C-alpha positions as a Markdown table, in Angstrom:
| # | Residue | x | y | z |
|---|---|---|---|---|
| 1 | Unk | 38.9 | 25.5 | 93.6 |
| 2 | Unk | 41.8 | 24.1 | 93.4 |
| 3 | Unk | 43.6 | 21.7 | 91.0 |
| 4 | Unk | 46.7 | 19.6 | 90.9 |
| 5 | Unk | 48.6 | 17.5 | 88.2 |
| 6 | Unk | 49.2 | 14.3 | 89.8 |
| 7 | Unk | 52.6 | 12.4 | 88.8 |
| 8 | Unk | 55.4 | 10.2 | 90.1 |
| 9 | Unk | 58.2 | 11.5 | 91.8 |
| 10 | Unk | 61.0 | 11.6 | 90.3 |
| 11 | Unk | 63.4 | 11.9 | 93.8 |
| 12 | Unk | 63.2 | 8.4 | 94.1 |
| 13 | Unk | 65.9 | 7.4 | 91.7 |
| 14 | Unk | 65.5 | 3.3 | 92.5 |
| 15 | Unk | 61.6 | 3.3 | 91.5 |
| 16 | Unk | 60.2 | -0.1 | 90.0 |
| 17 | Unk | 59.9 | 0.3 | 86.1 |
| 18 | Unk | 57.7 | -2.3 | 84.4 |
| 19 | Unk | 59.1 | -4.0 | 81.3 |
| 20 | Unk | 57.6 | -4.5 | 77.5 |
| 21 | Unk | 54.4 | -2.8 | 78.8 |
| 22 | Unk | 54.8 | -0.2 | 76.2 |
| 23 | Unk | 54.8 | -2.1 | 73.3 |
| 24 | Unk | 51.9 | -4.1 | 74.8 |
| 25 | Unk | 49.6 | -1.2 | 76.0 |
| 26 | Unk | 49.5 | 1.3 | 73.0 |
| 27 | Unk | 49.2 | 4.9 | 73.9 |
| 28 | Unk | 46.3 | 5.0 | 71.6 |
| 29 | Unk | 44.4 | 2.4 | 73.1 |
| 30 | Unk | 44.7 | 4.4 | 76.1 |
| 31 | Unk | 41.1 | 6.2 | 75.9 |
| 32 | Unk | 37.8 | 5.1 | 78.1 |
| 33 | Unk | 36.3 | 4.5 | 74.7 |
| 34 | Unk | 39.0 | 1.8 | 73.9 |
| 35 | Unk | 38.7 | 0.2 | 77.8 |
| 36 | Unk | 37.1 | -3.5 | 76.2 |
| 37 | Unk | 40.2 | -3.9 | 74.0 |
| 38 | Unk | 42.5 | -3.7 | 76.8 |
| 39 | Unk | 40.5 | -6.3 | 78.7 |
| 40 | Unk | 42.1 | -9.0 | 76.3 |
| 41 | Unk | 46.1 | -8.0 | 76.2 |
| 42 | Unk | 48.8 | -9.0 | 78.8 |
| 43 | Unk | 48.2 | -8.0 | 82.8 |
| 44 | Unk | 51.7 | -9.6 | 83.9 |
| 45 | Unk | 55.0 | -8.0 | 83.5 |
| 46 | Unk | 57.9 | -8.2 | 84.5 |
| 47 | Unk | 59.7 | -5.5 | 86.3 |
| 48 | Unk | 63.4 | -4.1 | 85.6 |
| 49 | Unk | 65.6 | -6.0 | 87.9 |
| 50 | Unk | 68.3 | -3.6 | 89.6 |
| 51 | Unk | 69.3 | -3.9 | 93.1 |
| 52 | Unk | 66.6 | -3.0 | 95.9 |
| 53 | Unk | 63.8 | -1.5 | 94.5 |
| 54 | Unk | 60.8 | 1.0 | 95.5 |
| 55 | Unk | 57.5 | -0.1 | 94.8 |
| 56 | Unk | 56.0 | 3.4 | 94.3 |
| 57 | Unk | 52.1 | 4.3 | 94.9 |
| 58 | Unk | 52.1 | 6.0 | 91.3 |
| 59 | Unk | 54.3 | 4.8 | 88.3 |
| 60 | Unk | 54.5 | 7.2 | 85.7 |
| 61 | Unk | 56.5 | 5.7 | 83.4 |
| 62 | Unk | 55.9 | 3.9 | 80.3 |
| 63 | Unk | 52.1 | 4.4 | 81.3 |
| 64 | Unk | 50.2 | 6.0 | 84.4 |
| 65 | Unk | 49.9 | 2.9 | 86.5 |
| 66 | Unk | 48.4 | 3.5 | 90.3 |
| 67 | Unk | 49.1 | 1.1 | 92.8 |
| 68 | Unk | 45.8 | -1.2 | 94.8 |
| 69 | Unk | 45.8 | 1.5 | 98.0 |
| 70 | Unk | 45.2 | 4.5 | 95.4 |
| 71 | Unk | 42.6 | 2.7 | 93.3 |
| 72 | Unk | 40.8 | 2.3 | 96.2 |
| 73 | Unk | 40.5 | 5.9 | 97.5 |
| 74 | Unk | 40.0 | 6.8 | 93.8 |
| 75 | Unk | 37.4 | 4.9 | 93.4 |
| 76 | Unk | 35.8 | 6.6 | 96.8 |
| 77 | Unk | 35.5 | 10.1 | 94.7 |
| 78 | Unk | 34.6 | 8.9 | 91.3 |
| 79 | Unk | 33.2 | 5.3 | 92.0 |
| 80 | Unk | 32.4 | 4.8 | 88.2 |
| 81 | Unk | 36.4 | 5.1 | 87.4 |
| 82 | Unk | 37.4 | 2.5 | 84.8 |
| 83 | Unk | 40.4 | 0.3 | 86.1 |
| 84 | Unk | 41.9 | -2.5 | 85.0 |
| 85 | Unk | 44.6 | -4.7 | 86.9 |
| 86 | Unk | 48.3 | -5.4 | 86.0 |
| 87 | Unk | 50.0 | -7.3 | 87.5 |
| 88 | Unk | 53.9 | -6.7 | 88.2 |
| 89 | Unk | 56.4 | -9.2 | 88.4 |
| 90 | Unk | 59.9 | -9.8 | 90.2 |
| 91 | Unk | 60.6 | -13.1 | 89.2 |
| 92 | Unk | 63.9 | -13.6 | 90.8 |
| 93 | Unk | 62.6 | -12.7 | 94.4 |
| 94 | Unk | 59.5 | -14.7 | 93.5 |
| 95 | Unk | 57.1 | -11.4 | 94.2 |
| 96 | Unk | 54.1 | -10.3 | 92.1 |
| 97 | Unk | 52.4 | -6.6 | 92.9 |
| 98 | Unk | 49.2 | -5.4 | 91.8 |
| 99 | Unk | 48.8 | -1.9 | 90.1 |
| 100 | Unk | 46.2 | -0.4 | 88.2 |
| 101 | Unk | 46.0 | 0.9 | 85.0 |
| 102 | Unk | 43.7 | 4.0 | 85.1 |
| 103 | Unk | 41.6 | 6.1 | 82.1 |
| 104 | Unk | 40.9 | 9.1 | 83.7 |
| 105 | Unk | 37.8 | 11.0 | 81.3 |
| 106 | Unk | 39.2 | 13.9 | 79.3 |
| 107 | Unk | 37.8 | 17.4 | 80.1 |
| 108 | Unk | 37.7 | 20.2 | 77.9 |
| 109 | Unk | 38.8 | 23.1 | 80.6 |
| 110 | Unk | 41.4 | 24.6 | 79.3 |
| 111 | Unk | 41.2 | 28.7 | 79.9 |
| 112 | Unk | 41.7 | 31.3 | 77.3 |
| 113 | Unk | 45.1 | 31.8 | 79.5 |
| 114 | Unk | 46.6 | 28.8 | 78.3 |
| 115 | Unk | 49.6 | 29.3 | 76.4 |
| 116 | Unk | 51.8 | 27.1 | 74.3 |
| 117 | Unk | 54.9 | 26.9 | 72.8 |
| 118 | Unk | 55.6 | 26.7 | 68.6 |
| 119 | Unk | 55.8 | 22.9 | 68.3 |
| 120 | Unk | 52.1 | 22.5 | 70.5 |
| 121 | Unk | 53.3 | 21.6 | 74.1 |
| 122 | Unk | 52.3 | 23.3 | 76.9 |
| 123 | Unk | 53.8 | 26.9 | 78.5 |
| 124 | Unk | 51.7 | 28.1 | 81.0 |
| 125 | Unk | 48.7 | 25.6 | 82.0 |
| 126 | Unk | 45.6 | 27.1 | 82.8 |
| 127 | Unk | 42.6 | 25.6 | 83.5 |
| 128 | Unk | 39.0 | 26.8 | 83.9 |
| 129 | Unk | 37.6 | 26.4 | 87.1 |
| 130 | Unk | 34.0 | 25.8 | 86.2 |
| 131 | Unk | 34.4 | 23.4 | 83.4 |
| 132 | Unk | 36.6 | 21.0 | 85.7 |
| 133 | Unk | 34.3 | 21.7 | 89.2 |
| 134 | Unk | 32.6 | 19.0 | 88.8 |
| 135 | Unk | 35.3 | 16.5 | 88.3 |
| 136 | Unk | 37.4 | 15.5 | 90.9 |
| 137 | Unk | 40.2 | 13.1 | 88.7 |
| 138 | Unk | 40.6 | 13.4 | 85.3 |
| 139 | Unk | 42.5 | 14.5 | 82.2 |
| 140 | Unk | 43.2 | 17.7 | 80.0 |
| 141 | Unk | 41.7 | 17.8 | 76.6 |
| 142 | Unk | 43.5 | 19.5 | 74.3 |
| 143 | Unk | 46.9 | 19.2 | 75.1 |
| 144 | Unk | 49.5 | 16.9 | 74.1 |
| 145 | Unk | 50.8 | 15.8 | 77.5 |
| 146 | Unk | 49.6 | 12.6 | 79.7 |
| 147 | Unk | 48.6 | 14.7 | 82.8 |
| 148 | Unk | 46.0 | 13.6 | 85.4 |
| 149 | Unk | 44.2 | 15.8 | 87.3 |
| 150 | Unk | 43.0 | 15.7 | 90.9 |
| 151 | Unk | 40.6 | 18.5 | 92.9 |
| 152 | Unk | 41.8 | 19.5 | 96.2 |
| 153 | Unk | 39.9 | 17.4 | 98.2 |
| 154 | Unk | 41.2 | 13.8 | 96.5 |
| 155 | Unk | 44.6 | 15.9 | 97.2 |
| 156 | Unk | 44.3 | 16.5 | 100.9 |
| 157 | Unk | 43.5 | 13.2 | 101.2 |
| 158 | Unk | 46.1 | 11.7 | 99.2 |
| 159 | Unk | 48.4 | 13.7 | 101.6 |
| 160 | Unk | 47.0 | 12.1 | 104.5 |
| 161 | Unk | 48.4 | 8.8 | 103.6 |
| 162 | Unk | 51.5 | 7.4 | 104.1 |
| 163 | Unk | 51.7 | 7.0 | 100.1 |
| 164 | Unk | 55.1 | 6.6 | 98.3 |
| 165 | Unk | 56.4 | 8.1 | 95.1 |
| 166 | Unk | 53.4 | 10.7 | 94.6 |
| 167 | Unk | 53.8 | 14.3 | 94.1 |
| 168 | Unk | 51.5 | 16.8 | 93.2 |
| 169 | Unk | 52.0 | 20.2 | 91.1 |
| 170 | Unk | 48.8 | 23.2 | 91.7 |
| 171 | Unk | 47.4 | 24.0 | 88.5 |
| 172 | Unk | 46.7 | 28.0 | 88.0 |
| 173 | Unk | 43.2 | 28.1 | 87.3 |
| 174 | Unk | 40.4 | 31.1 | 86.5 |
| 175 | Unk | 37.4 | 31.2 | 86.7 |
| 176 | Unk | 35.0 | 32.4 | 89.8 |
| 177 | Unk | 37.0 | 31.6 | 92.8 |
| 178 | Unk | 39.6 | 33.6 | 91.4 |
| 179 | Unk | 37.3 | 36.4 | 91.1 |
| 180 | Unk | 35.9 | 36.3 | 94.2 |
| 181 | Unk | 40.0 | 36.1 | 96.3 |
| 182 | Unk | 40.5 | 38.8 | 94.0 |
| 183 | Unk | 37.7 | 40.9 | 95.0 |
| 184 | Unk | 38.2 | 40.3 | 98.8 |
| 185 | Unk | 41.3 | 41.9 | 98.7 |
C-alpha cells in the first residue's frame, strides 16, 4: 500500500499564520494522551495580519492545524480521531475561521531501511507496510519530525476535492506489496 506525508504547501507564500498559538499549545502537550489538558487553554487566535491572505485547508506552521472541510472527511476514515476546535481570528476584517487541531496516534512502522543522519533526523524514510496497514492517518513513532501520515485511499480522496494549501509527499515503504510488484516483474 501506499503512504503519504501530508503537509502544507509551501507555494502559497501569502498563507494565514496564526499568532501566540505556540507559546499557548506546547509541543509536548501535543500527544492523544495529553488531549483533556488542551480542552482547558485558549481556542481563539489571532492571525498575522498582512495584506490578502489565503486561508489554507492544512496550516502547518506553529502546529498542524486542519481546516472544518478536512476534519470532516477525516473523521469519515478514522471516526474515533480526537479534534479539538480553534478558532482563528482577523480582527480588522471582523472574520473568525474555524480549524482543527488534530492528534493523529503514533505508530511504530518504521522499516529496518530507515536511515538517519548523525544529530537523529531523518535521511531516507521508510516505512513498514504491515505495521501501518491498518491505519489510514496517523504519525511516525520514532522520529523526531511532526509528520502525519495518510493511506492512499484518504489520499485519492483528498485529491478529489477542491482543497487549498495541501500537498502530499509518497513515503517508500517495504513490506509485502513490495514483494509481490517485485515478483510480478
Amino acid at each position: 500500500m501506499n503512504y503519504f506525508i501530508l503537509s502544507q504547501d509551501e507555494r502559497i507564500t501569502n498563507a494565514v499564520k496564526p499568532v501566540g498559538i505556540a507559546q499557548v499549545i506546547k509541543k509536548e502537550l501535543l500527544t492523544i494522551e495529553r488531549m483533556e489538558e488542551l480542552e482547558e487553554l485558549e481556542r481563539q487566535f489571532p492571525v498575522l495580519e498582512k495584506g490578502e491572505m489565503v486561508y489554507t485547508d492544512l496550516i502547518e506552521k506553529p502546529i498542524m492545524l486542519i481546516s472544518d472541510a478536512v476534519k470532516q472527511l477525516v473523521e469519515k476514515y478514522v471516526p474515533n480521531m480526537p479534534f479539538k476546535a480553534v478558532v482563528l481570528t482577523d480582527m480588522p476584517k471582523l472574520m473568525q475561521t474555524l480549524y482543527w487541531l488534530v492528534i493523529p496516534p503514533r505508530v511504530r512502522c518504521l522499516s529496518t531501511q530507515t536511515e538517519f543522519h548523525l544529530d537523529g533526523t531523518l535521511k531516507k524514510l521508510v516505512i513498514d507496510e504491515q505495521l501501518a496497514a491498518p491505519y489510514s492517518f496517523f504519525q511516525i513513532e520514532g522520529i523526531k519530525e511532526q509528520f502525519i501520515v495518510v493511506n492512499i485511499e484518504l489520499a485519492e480522496s483528498i485529491l478529489r476535492r477542491d482543497f487549498r494549501g495541501i500537498r502530499l509527499q509518497k513515503i517508500q515503504t517495504e513490506g509485502r506489496w513490495n514483494d509481490i510488484l517485485s515478483v510480478g516483474k
